[in-house]
PDB file of C-alpha atoms in Angstrom:
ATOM      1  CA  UNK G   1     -14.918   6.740  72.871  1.00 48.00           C
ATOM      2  CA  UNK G   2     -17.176   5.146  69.832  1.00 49.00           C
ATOM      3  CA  UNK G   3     -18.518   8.820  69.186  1.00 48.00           C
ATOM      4  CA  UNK G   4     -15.182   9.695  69.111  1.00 47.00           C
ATOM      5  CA  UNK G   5     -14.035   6.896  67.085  1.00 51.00           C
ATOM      6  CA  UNK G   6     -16.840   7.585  64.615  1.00 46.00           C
ATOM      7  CA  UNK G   7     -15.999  11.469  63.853  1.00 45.00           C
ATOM      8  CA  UNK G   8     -12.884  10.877  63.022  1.00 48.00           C
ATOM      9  CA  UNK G   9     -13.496   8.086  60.183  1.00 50.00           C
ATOM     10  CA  UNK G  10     -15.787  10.559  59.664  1.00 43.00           C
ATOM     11  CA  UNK G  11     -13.802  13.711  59.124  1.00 42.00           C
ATOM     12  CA  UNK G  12     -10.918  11.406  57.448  1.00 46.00           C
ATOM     13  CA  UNK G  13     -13.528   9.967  55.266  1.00 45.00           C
ATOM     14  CA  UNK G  14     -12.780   5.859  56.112  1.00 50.00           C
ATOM     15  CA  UNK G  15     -15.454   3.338  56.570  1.00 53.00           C
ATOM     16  CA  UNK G  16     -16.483   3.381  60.316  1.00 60.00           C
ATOM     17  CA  UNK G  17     -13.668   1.108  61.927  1.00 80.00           C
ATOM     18  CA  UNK G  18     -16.329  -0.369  64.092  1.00 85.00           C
ATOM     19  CA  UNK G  19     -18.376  -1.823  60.987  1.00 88.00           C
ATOM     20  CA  UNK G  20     -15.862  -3.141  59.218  1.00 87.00           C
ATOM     21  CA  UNK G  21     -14.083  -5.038  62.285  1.00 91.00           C
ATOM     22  CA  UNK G  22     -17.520  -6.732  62.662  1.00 93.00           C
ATOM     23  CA  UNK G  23     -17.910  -7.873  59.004  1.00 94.00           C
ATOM     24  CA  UNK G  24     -14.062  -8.973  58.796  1.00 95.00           C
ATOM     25  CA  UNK G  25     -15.181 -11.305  62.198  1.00 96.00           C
ATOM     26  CA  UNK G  26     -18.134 -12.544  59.921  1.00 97.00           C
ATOM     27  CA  UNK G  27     -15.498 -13.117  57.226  1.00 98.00           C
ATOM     28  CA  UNK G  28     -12.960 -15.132  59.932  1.00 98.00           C
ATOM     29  CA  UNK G  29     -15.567 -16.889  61.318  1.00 98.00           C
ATOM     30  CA  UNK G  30     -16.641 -18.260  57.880  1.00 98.00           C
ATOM     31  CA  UNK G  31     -13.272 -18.817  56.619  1.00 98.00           C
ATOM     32  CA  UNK G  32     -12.837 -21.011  59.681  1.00 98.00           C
ATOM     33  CA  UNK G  33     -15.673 -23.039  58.827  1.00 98.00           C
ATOM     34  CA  UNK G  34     -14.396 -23.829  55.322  1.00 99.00           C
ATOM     35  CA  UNK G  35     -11.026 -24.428  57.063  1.00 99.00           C
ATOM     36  CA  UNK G  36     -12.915 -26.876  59.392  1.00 98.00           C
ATOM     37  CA  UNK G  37     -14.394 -28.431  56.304  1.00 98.00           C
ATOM     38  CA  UNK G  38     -11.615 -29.387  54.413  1.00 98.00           C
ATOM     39  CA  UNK G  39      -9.759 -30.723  57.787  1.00 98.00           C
ATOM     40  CA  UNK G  40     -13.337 -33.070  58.183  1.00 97.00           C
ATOM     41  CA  UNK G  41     -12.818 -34.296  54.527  1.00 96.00           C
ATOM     42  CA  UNK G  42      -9.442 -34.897  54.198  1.00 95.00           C
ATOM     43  CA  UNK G  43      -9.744 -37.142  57.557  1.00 94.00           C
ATOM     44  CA  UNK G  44      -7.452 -35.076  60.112  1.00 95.00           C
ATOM     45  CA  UNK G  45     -11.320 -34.188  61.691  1.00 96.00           C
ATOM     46  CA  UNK G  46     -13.720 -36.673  62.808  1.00 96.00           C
ATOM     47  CA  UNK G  47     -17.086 -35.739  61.138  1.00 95.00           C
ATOM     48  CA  UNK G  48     -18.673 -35.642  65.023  1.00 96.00           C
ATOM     49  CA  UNK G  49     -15.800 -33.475  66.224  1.00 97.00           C
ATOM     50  CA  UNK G  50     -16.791 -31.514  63.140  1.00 97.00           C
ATOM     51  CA  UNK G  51     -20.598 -31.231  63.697  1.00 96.00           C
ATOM     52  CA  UNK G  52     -19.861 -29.912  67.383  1.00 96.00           C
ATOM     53  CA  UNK G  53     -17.167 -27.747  66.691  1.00 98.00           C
ATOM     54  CA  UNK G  54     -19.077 -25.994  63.795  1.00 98.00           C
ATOM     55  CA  UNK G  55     -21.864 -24.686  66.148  1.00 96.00           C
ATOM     56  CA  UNK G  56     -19.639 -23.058  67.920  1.00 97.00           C
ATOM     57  CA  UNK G  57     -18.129 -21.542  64.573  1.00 98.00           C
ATOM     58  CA  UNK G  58     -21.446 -20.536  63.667  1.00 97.00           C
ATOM     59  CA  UNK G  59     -22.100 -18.560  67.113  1.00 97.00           C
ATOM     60  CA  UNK G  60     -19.207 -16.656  66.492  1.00 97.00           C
ATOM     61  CA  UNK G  61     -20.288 -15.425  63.220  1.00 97.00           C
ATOM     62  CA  UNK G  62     -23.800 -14.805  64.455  1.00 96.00           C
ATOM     63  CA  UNK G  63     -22.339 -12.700  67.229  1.00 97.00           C
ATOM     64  CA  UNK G  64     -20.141 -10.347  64.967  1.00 96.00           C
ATOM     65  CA  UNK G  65     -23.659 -10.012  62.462  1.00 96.00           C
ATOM     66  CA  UNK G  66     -25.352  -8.984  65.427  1.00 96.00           C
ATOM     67  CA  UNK G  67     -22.509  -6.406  66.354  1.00 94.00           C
ATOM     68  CA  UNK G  68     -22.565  -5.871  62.740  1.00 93.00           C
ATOM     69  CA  UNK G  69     -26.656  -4.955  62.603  1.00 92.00           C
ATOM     70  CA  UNK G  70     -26.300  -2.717  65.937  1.00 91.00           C
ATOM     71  CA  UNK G  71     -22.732  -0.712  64.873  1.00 87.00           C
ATOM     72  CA  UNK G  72     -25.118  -0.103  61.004  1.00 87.00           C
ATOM     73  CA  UNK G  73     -28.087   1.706  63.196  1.00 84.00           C
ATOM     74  CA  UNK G  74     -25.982   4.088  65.192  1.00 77.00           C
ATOM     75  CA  UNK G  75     -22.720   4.614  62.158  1.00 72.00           C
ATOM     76  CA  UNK G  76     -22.492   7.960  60.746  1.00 67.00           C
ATOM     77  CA  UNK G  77     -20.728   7.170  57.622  1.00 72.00           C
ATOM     78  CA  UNK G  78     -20.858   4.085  55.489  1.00 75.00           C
ATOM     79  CA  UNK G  79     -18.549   3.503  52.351  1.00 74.00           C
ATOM     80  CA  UNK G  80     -21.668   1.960  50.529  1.00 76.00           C
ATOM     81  CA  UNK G  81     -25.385   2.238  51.268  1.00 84.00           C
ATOM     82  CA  UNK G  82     -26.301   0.789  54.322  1.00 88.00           C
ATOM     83  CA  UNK G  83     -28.660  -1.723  52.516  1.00 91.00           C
ATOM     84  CA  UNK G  84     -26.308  -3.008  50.076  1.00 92.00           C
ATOM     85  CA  UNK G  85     -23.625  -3.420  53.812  1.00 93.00           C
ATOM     86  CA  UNK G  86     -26.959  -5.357  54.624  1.00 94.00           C
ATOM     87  CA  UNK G  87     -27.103  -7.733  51.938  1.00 96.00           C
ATOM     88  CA  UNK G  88     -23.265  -8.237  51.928  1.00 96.00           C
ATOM     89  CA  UNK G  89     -23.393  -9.737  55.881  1.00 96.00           C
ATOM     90  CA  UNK G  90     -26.586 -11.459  55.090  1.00 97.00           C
ATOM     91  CA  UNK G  91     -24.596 -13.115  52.194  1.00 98.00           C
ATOM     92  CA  UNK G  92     -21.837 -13.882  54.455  1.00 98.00           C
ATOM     93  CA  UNK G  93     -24.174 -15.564  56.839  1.00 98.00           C
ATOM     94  CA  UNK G  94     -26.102 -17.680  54.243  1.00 98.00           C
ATOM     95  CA  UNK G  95     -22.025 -18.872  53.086  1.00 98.00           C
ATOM     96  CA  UNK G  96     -21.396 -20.046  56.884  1.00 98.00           C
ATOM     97  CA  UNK G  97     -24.869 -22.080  57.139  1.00 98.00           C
ATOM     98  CA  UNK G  98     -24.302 -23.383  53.786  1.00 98.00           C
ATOM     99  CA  UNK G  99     -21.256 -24.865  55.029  1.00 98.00           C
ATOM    100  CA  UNK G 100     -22.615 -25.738  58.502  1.00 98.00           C
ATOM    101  CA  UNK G 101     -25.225 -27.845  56.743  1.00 98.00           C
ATOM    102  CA  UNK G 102     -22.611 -29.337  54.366  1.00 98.00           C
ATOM    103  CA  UNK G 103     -20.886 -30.633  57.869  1.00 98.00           C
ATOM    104  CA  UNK G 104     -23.665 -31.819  59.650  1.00 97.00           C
ATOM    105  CA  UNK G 105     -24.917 -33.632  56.227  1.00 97.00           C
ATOM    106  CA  UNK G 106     -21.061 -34.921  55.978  1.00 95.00           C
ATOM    107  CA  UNK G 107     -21.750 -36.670  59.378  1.00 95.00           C
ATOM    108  CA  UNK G 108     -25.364 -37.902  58.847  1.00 95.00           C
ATOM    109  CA  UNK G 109     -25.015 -39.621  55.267  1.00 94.00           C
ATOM    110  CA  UNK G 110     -20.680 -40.903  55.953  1.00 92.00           C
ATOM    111  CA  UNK G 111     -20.063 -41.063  52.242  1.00 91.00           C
ATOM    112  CA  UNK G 112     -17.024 -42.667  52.262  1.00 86.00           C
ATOM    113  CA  UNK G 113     -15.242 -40.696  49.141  1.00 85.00           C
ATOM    114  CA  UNK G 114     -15.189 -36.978  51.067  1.00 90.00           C
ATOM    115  CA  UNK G 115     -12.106 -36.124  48.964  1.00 91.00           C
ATOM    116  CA  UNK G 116     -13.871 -35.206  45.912  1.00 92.00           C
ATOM    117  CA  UNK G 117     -15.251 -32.386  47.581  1.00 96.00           C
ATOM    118  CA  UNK G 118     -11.672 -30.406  48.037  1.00 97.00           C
ATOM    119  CA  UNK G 119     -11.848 -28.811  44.649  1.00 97.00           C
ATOM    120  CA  UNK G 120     -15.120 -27.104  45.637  1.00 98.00           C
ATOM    121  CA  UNK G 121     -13.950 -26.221  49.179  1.00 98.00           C
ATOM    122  CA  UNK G 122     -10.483 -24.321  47.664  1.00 98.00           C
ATOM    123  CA  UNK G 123     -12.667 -22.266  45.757  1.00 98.00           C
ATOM    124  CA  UNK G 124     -14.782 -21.409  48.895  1.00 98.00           C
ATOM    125  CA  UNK G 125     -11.682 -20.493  50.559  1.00 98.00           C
ATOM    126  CA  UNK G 126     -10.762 -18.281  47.428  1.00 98.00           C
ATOM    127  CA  UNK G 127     -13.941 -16.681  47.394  1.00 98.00           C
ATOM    128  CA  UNK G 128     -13.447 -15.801  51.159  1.00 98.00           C
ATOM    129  CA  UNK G 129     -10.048 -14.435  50.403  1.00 97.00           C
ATOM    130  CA  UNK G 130     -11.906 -11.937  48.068  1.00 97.00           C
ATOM    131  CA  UNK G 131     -14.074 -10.968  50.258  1.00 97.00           C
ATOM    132  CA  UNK G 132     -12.021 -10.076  52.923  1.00 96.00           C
ATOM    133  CA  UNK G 133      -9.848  -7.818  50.035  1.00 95.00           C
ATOM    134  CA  UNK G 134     -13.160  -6.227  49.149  1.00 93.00           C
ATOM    135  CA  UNK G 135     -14.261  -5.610  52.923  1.00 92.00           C
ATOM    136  CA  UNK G 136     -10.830  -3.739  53.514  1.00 90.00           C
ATOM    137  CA  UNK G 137     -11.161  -1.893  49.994  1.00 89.00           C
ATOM    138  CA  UNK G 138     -14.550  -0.878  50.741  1.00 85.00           C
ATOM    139  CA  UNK G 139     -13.909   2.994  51.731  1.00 71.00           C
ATOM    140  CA  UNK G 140     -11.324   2.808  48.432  1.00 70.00           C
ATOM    141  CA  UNK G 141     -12.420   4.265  45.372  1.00 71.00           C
ATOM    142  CA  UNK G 142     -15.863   3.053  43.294  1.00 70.00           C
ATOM    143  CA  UNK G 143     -13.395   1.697  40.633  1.00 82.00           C
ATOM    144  CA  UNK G 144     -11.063  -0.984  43.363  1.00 88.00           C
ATOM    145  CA  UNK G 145     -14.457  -1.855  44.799  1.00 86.00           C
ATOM    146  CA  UNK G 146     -15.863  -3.050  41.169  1.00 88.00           C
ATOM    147  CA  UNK G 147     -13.110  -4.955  41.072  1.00 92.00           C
ATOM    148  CA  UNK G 148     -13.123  -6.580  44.113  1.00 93.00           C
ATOM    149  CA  UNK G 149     -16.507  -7.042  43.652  1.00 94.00           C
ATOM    150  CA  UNK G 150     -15.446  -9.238  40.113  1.00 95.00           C
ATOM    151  CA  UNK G 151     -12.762 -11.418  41.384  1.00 96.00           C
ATOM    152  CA  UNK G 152     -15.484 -12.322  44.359  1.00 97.00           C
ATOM    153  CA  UNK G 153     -18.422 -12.999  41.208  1.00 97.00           C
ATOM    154  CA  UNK G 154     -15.806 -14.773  39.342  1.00 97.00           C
ATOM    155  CA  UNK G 155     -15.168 -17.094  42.723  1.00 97.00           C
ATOM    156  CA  UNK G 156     -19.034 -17.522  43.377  1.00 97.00           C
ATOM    157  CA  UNK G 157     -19.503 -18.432  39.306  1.00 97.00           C
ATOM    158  CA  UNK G 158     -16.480 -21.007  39.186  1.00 97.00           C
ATOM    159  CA  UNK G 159     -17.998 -22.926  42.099  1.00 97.00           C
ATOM    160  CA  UNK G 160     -21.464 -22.596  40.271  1.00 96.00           C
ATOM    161  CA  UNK G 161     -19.643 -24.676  36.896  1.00 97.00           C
ATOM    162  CA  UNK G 162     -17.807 -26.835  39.299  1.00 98.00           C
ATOM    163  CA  UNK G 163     -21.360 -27.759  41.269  1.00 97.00           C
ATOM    164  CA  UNK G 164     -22.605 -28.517  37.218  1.00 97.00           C
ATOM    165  CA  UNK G 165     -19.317 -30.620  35.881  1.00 96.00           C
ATOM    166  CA  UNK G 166     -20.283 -32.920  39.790  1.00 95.00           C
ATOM    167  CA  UNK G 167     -23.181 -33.367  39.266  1.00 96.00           C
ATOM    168  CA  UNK G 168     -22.854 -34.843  35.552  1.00 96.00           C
ATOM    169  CA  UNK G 169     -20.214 -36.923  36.974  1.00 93.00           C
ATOM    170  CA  UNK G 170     -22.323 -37.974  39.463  1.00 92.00           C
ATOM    171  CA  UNK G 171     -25.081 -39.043  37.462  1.00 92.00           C
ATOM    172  CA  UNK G 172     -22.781 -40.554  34.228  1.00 92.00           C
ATOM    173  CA  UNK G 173     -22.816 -43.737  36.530  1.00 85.00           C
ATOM    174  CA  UNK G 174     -25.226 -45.876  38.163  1.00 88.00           C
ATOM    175  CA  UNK G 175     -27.585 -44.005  40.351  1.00 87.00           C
ATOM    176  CA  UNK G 176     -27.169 -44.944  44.181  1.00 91.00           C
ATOM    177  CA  UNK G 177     -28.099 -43.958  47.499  1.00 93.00           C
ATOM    178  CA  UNK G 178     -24.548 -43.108  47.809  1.00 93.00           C
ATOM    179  CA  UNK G 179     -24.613 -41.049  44.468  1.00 92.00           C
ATOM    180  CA  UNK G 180     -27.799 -39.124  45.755  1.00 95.00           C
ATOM    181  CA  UNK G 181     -26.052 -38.322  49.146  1.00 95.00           C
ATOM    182  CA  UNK G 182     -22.901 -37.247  47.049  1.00 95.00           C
ATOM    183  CA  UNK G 183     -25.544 -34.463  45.206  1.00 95.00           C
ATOM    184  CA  UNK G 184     -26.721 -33.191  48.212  1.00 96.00           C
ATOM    185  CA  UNK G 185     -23.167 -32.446  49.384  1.00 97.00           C
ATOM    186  CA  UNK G 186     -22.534 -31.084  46.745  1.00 97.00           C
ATOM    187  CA  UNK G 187     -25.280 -28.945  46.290  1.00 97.00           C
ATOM    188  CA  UNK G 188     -24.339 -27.402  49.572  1.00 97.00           C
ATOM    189  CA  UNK G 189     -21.523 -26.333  48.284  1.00 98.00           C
ATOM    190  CA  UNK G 190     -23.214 -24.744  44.990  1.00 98.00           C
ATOM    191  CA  UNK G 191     -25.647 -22.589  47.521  1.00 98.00           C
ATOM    192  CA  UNK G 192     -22.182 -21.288  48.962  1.00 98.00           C
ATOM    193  CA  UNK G 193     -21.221 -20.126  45.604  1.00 98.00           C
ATOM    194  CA  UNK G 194     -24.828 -18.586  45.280  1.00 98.00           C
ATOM    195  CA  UNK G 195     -23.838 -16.346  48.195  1.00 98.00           C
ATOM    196  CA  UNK G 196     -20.639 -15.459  46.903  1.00 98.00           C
ATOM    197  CA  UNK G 197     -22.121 -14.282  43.946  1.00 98.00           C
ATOM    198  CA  UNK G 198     -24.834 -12.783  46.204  1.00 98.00           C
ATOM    199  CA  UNK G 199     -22.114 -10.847  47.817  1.00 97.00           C
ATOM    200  CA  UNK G 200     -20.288  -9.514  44.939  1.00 97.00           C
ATOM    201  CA  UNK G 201     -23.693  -8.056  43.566  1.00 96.00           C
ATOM    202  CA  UNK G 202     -24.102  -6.134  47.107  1.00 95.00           C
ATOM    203  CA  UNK G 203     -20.884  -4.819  46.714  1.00 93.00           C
ATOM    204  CA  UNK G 204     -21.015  -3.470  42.877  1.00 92.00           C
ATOM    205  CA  UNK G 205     -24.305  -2.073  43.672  1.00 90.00           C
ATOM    206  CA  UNK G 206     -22.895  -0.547  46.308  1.00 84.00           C
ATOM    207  CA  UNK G 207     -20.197   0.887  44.575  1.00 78.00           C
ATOM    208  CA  UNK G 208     -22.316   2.207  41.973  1.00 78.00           C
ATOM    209  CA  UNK G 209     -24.723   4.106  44.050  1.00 72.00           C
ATOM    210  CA  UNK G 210     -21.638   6.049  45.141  1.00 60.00           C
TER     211      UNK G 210
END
């Protein structure tokens, strides 16, 4: 049934279903964790329930790499080279831990302002969002994948200026062990837009080895 399955994305020329069901999982399971997030910061999740409930976010999206990584070996057709499909779920991956370290730091250091970080965390969400466009557009033509791939690089460099204008707000004032717990947050959240960006460049490179 997968051989099956395969020939005739093949023959129709779409991206083989199988890969791009495992990096849309990826994408849920990381868009999940941002959800989870925003939920612990805005105080409708308790930053233990949090902690323990990412891990379990985090296995999903290993598991659908993992399918991703074995579907990649055996797939007969990709939309982009398989490298650059490579870099794109390792990307995704390194946007999940980024976030699963921005929870568990969340519960370690209990800085008591959490809602400054919402700004940041919409813009994860939007990056996502593009993403998950690009990932469906992905067997499209080299010109919709470019710009998928700019409205994700776009996402990945706003959160990048965002990380900047925190982190002179941060240190405008008196300089704290609170303060320095707020910059580590929030450079967790700058290494998620590094990925973003990380992303977007897998895809346009992708799209222009086509």
């Amino acid at each position: 049934m997968k051989r099956l399955r395969r020939v005739r994305d093949l023959m129709t020329g779409q991206m083989d279903s199988a890969l791009a069901e495992a990096l849309i999982g990826q994408l849920e399971a990381t868009k999940e964790g941002a959800w989870l997030a925003i939920a612990m910061i805005g105080g409708d999740t308790r930053r233990a329930d949090a902690h323990e409930e990412m891990r379990e976010i985090e296995h999903r999206g290993d598991t659908q790499r993992a399918r991703l990584v074995e579907e990649l070996s055996g797939s007969l057709i990709t939309p982009i080279d398989r490298e650059d499909i490579f870099r794109l779920s390792r990307s995704i991956d390194d946007i999940l831990d980024s976030l699963r370290d921005f929870v568990r730091e969340s519960h370690l250091y209990r800085v008591s302002e959490q809602h400054r970080f919402a700004p940041m965390l919409d813009q994860v969400i939007i990056g996502i969002e593009a993403l998950e466009t690009a990932v469906h557009d992905l067997a499209s033509g080299p010109s919709v994948v470019a710009h998928d791939a700019l409205q994700i690089k776009k996402a990945g460099s706003t959160l990048q200026r965002m990380y900047q204008y925190e982190i002179a707000r941060i240190f405008s004032g008196e300089v704290t062990s609170e303060s320095m717990k707020e910059r580590e947050l929030v450079r967790r959240l700058e290494i998620v837009g590094t990925a973003i960006s990380e992303a977007a460049d897998a895809i346009a490179d992708g799209a222009m080895k086509r």
